[in-house]
Short mmCIF file of C-alpha atoms and ligand atoms in Angstrom, two decimals:
data_model
loop_
_atom_site.label_atom_id
_atom_site.label_comp_id
_atom_site.label_asym_id
_atom_site.label_seq_id
_atom_site.Cartn_x
_atom_site.Cartn_y
_atom_site.Cartn_z
CA MET B 1 0.26 -0.13 0.15
CA ASP B 2 1.27 3.54 -1.28
CA ILE B 3 1.07 5.35 2.73
CA ASP B 4 2.74 8.50 2.25
CA ILE B 5 3.21 10.40 5.48
CA LEU B 6 2.87 14.63 5.51
CA GLY B 7 2.39 14.32 8.81
CA CYS B 8 1.65 12.98 12.22
CA SER B 9 2.60 15.21 15.23
CA GLY B 10 0.69 15.76 17.73
CA GLY B 11 0.97 19.30 17.58
CA VAL B 12 2.77 21.86 16.28
CA SER B 13 6.51 22.75 16.70
CA GLY B 14 10.08 24.13 14.65
CA ASN B 15 12.31 21.02 16.18
CA VAL B 16 13.67 19.27 13.04
CA ARG B 17 11.74 15.19 13.96
CA ASN B 18 8.56 17.38 13.58
CA MET B 19 6.65 17.47 10.43
CA GLY B 20 3.05 18.87 10.51
CA THR B 21 -0.23 18.08 12.19
CA THR B 22 -2.34 15.09 10.82
CA CYS B 23 -2.16 14.00 6.84
CA LEU B 24 -1.78 10.94 5.03
CA ARG B 25 -1.67 10.67 1.48
CA LEU B 26 -3.43 6.70 0.48
CA GLY B 27 -1.98 6.87 -3.29
CA GLU B 28 -3.04 10.05 -5.80
CA HIS B 29 -6.21 11.08 -4.77
CA LEU B 30 -7.45 10.95 -1.32
CA LEU B 31 -6.64 11.94 2.48
CA ILE B 32 -6.44 10.35 6.00
CA ASP B 33 -7.57 13.53 7.73
CA ALA B 34 -6.23 18.16 7.05
CA GLY B 35 -3.90 18.78 9.53
CA SER B 36 -1.38 21.18 8.50
CA GLY B 37 1.38 18.34 6.90
CA LEU B 38 -0.87 19.18 4.12
CA SER B 39 0.71 21.40 3.16
CA LYS B 40 3.98 19.36 2.48
CA LEU B 41 1.81 18.99 -0.94
CA THR B 42 2.51 21.19 -4.37
CA LEU B 43 -0.31 22.55 -5.97
CA ASP B 44 -0.79 20.21 -8.86
CA GLU B 45 -0.18 17.48 -5.72
CA GLN B 46 -2.80 19.15 -3.92
CA ARG B 47 -5.32 19.34 -7.72
CA LYS B 48 -5.09 15.63 -8.07
CA ILE B 49 -7.30 14.43 -4.60
CA GLU B 50 -11.10 14.13 -5.01
CA ASP B 51 -11.64 12.25 -1.73
CA VAL B 52 -11.15 12.90 2.56
CA LEU B 53 -11.35 10.39 5.59
CA LEU B 54 -12.54 12.57 8.50
CA THR B 55 -11.14 11.44 11.67
CA HIS B 56 -13.02 13.72 13.96
CA SER B 57 -13.01 17.34 14.25
CA HIS B 58 -9.84 18.49 15.93
CA MET B 59 -7.59 21.23 15.10
CA ASP B 60 -4.51 19.38 14.22
CA HIS B 61 -6.31 17.20 12.00
CA ILE B 62 -8.92 19.81 9.87
CA SER B 63 -6.25 22.78 10.11
CA ASP B 64 -4.96 22.49 6.49
CA LEU B 65 -8.36 21.72 4.58
CA PRO B 66 -9.94 25.34 4.53
CA GLY B 67 -6.56 26.54 2.33
CA PHE B 68 -6.13 23.06 0.41
CA LEU B 69 -9.93 23.97 -0.59
CA ALA B 70 -9.40 27.32 -1.41
CA ASN B 71 -6.78 25.81 -3.76
CA LEU B 72 -9.36 24.05 -5.59
CA PHE B 73 -10.95 27.18 -6.89
CA ASP B 74 -10.74 27.10 -10.45
CA HIS B 75 -9.15 24.13 -10.58
CA THR B 76 -12.34 21.57 -10.11
CA ASP B 77 -14.99 20.41 -11.06
CA LYS B 78 -16.21 18.18 -9.35
CA PRO B 79 -16.47 18.39 -5.66
CA VAL B 80 -13.79 16.87 -3.43
CA ARG B 81 -16.07 14.30 -1.07
CA VAL B 82 -15.22 14.95 2.56
CA HIS B 83 -16.63 11.55 4.17
CA ALA B 84 -16.30 12.53 8.45
CA LEU B 85 -19.40 11.26 10.77
CA PRO B 86 -22.83 13.12 10.95
CA GLU B 87 -21.27 15.18 14.50
CA THR B 88 -18.05 16.32 12.74
CA ILE B 89 -19.41 17.61 9.52
CA GLU B 90 -22.09 19.82 11.53
CA ILE B 91 -19.03 21.44 14.05
CA LEU B 92 -17.27 21.39 10.50
CA LYS B 93 -20.28 23.48 9.90
CA ASP B 94 -21.33 25.61 12.23
CA CYS B 95 -17.60 26.35 13.52
CA VAL B 96 -15.54 26.03 9.79
CA PHE B 97 -17.32 27.38 6.99
CA ASN B 98 -20.24 29.47 7.79
CA TYR B 99 -18.52 31.76 6.55
CA GLN B 100 -16.42 33.79 9.88
CA VAL B 101 -14.44 31.95 9.83
CA TRP B 102 -14.57 30.31 5.98
CA PRO B 103 -16.57 30.50 3.93
CA ASP B 104 -18.88 28.03 3.26
CA PHE B 105 -17.35 26.17 0.05
CA THR B 106 -19.73 23.97 -0.09
CA GLN B 107 -22.23 26.83 -2.10
CA LEU B 108 -19.51 27.91 -3.82
CA PRO B 109 -18.51 28.71 -6.38
CA THR B 110 -22.16 28.09 -7.41
CA PRO B 111 -24.64 26.41 -5.20
CA GLN B 112 -24.97 23.85 -8.43
CA ALA B 113 -21.15 23.50 -8.91
CA PRO B 114 -19.13 23.50 -5.59
CA ILE B 115 -15.90 22.68 -4.32
CA LEU B 116 -17.00 20.67 -1.05
CA GLU B 117 -18.78 17.79 -0.56
CA PHE B 118 -19.76 16.50 2.50
CA VAL B 119 -20.38 12.60 3.22
CA ALA B 120 -21.30 11.03 6.02
CA ILE B 121 -19.97 7.99 6.63
CA GLN B 122 -21.64 5.69 9.21
CA PRO B 123 -18.69 2.76 11.91
CA TRP B 124 -18.84 -0.73 10.54
CA ARG B 125 -20.91 0.87 6.75
CA SER B 126 -18.02 -0.40 4.96
CA PHE B 127 -17.57 1.49 1.44
CA LYS B 128 -15.09 1.26 -1.64
CA LEU B 129 -12.83 4.00 -2.40
CA GLN B 130 -9.91 4.72 -5.13
CA GLY B 131 -9.26 1.00 -4.97
CA TYR B 132 -9.25 0.85 -1.48
CA GLU B 133 -11.73 -0.93 0.71
CA ILE B 134 -13.18 1.15 3.51
CA THR B 135 -14.62 0.65 6.89
CA PRO B 136 -14.88 3.54 10.12
CA PHE B 137 -15.15 2.22 13.97
CA PHE B 138 -15.20 3.85 17.26
CA VAL B 139 -13.00 4.16 18.77
CA GLU B 140 -12.71 6.29 22.32
CA HIS B 141 -12.18 10.21 22.56
CA SER B 142 -13.38 13.58 24.04
CA VAL B 143 -14.61 14.14 20.74
CA PRO B 144 -17.00 11.76 18.76
CA THR B 145 -13.73 9.75 17.01
CA VAL B 146 -13.50 6.70 14.11
CA GLY B 147 -10.62 5.04 13.22
CA PHE B 148 -10.00 3.85 9.88
CA SER B 149 -9.00 -0.08 8.24
CA ILE B 150 -7.82 0.52 5.11
CA LYS B 151 -7.28 -3.24 2.95
CA ASP B 152 -5.86 -3.69 -0.84
CA SER B 153 -5.60 -6.00 -2.46
CA LYS B 154 -2.09 -7.25 -0.45
CA SER B 155 -2.12 -5.86 3.13
CA HIS B 156 -4.19 -4.47 5.98
CA PHE B 157 -3.70 -1.18 7.01
CA VAL B 158 -5.09 0.30 9.98
CA PHE B 159 -5.25 3.61 11.44
CA SER B 160 -6.44 4.03 14.81
CA ALA B 161 -6.92 7.82 15.32
CA ASP B 162 -6.57 9.71 18.38
CA THR B 163 -7.91 7.68 21.53
CA THR B 164 -7.75 6.17 24.50
CA VAL B 165 -7.41 2.60 25.36
CA SER B 166 -10.38 1.10 26.05
CA GLU B 167 -12.54 -2.55 26.53
CA THR B 168 -14.85 -0.24 23.21
CA LEU B 169 -11.29 -0.81 21.52
CA ILE B 170 -10.38 -3.16 22.28
CA ASP B 171 -13.27 -5.06 21.17
CA GLU B 172 -13.08 -2.81 17.96
CA LEU B 173 -9.57 -3.34 17.24
CA ASN B 174 -10.21 -7.52 17.40
CA ARG B 175 -13.48 -6.93 14.83
CA LEU B 176 -10.91 -5.88 12.46
CA GLY B 177 -9.38 -9.44 12.40
CA HIS B 178 -5.57 -9.53 10.89
CA ILE B 179 -3.91 -6.72 11.11
CA ASP B 180 -0.83 -5.83 8.96
CA THR B 181 0.25 -2.33 10.59
CA LEU B 182 -1.47 -0.88 12.67
CA MET B 183 -0.76 3.10 13.36
CA ILE B 184 -1.65 3.85 17.37
CA GLU B 185 -1.16 6.88 18.86
CA CYS B 186 0.92 7.28 21.74
CA ALA B 187 0.10 11.72 22.91
CA PHE B 188 2.13 11.81 26.30
CA PRO B 189 4.64 10.01 28.85
CA ASP B 190 3.82 7.29 30.93
CA ASN B 191 4.39 10.06 33.71
CA LYS B 192 1.63 12.32 31.93
CA LEU B 193 -0.80 9.18 32.70
CA ASP B 194 -3.39 12.02 34.36
CA ILE B 195 -3.62 14.51 31.10
CA ALA B 196 -3.83 11.58 29.60
CA ARG B 197 -6.73 9.10 30.97
CA GLN B 198 -8.93 13.45 30.55
CA SER B 199 -7.84 14.57 27.16
CA LYS B 200 -8.48 10.78 25.84
CA HIS B 201 -4.66 10.20 24.76
CA MET B 202 -2.03 7.29 25.24
CA THR B 203 0.65 6.70 26.42
CA PRO B 204 3.03 4.09 26.60
CA THR B 205 2.15 1.63 29.14
CA LEU B 206 -1.73 2.13 27.71
CA VAL B 207 -1.09 1.57 23.90
CA LEU B 208 0.71 -2.46 25.21
CA GLU B 209 -2.73 -2.01 27.76
CA THR B 210 -4.16 -1.63 24.23
CA LEU B 211 -2.08 -4.79 22.20
CA ASP B 212 -2.17 -6.70 25.59
CA GLY B 213 -5.62 -7.40 24.35
CA LEU B 214 -5.49 -8.54 21.40
CA ALA B 215 -6.69 -11.84 19.92
CA GLU B 216 -3.60 -11.45 17.05
CA GLN B 217 -0.70 -9.27 16.92
CA PRO B 218 -1.05 -6.52 14.41
CA LYS B 219 2.89 -7.14 12.54
CA LYS B 220 4.02 -3.56 12.42
CA ILE B 221 3.71 -1.30 15.04
CA TRP B 222 3.67 2.60 13.32
CA ILE B 223 3.44 5.28 16.50
CA THR B 224 2.65 7.99 15.76
CA HIS B 225 1.22 11.80 17.28
CA LEU B 226 4.15 12.43 19.85
CA LYS B 227 2.96 16.00 21.12
CA PRO B 228 6.08 17.84 20.72
CA ALA B 229 6.68 19.22 24.61
CA TYR B 230 7.15 15.49 25.77
CA ASP B 231 8.79 14.07 22.25
CA LYS B 232 11.93 13.23 24.09
CA GLN B 233 10.59 11.60 26.88
CA ILE B 234 7.83 9.11 24.94
CA ARG B 235 10.57 8.10 22.45
CA HIS B 236 13.55 7.11 26.24
CA ASP B 237 9.85 5.46 27.66
CA ILE B 238 9.50 3.28 24.97
CA ARG B 239 13.44 2.93 24.55
CA HIS B 240 13.69 1.58 27.70
CA ASN B 241 11.22 -1.38 27.97
CA PRO B 242 12.01 -4.03 26.02
CA ASP B 243 8.27 -4.46 25.01
CA CYS B 244 8.15 -1.53 22.45
CA HIS B 245 11.77 -2.78 20.24
CA HIS B 246 9.51 -3.96 17.40
CA TRP B 247 7.44 -0.32 16.91
CA ARG B 248 8.60 2.35 14.85
CA VAL B 249 8.06 5.40 16.28
CA LEU B 250 6.88 8.32 13.64
CA PRO B 251 8.41 9.99 11.96
N1 CMP D 301 -6.71 18.30 30.63
C1 CMP D 301 -6.11 18.73 30.29
N2 CMP D 301 -4.60 18.67 30.30
C2 CMP D 301 -3.49 19.66 29.32
N3 CMP D 301 -3.52 18.78 28.43
C3 CMP D 301 -5.21 18.96 27.50
C4 CMP D 301 -6.22 18.28 27.92
N4 CMP D 301 -7.65 18.24 27.31
C5 CMP D 301 -7.43 18.71 26.49
N5 CMP D 301 -5.37 19.27 26.36
C6 CMP D 301 -4.07 19.50 24.93
O1 CMP D 301 -5.66 19.57 24.24
C7 CMP D 301 -5.60 19.31 22.93
C8 CMP D 301 -7.01 18.94 22.15
O2 CMP D 301 -6.10 17.97 20.20
P1 CMP D 301 -5.40 17.07 20.92
O3 CMP D 301 -7.02 15.73 21.77
O4 CMP D 301 -4.79 15.88 20.36
O5 CMP D 301 -5.02 16.74 22.30
C9 CMP D 301 -5.28 17.62 23.40
C10 CMP D 301 -3.93 18.25 24.71
O6 CMP D 301 -3.00 18.62 23.70
#
């Protein structure tokens, strides 16, 4: 599977390692989330995007969506489809595309031929998109959030988005069956367990708890969404825990 991680940080900073917030590109036409990593794409690359899957409404996952859409004026004859939970779509309509923060691109340049179309998704209602079979599934975060299971003919990639450990998350991951690569967040170090729990995120120990609950271990574990302020401590925690040695910490 052709996965380009344009951004996967849990925040912003000028550190060399920091690469912008969450935005993955699959192939040439599909994005998962639209955080600040999106701005790595050239205008030509942006104009090839046809579909965007959103995990949730938080800023670090949507911040580059307005500017990206504005770049498409005069360069597309069909709308970009933004696939998200109904709750996420409502938040974007009310709080972003409301003519106060940004124009309502579902009505522009004309209501008949807009550059943005929202498509409501539901957990466990699978659909085909850009040659992939996509299944959204519930995860446990502070706002309604889904992870995405993405299959092509060769592999099964699962992005569990922003989430903390919970029985629901473990059940959902088990329901997905064999996973080749699990991209899972780890926003905080273990000494910030309280904040991680309050803000519904992971620490290395909580990721291990999640993995312990799985009937079958994913072949690869990609760790993502480190908060820049805790980047060093999280990497230290992972490096010094023998149970985490096979994890690949992104970027
Ligand atoms: N209780 C909290 N204490 C500290 N930071 C928080 C708290 N709740 C939310 N946040 C921060 O606000 C951010 C909102 O986006 P995230 O969920 O990615 O990550 C969250 C944390 O970085």
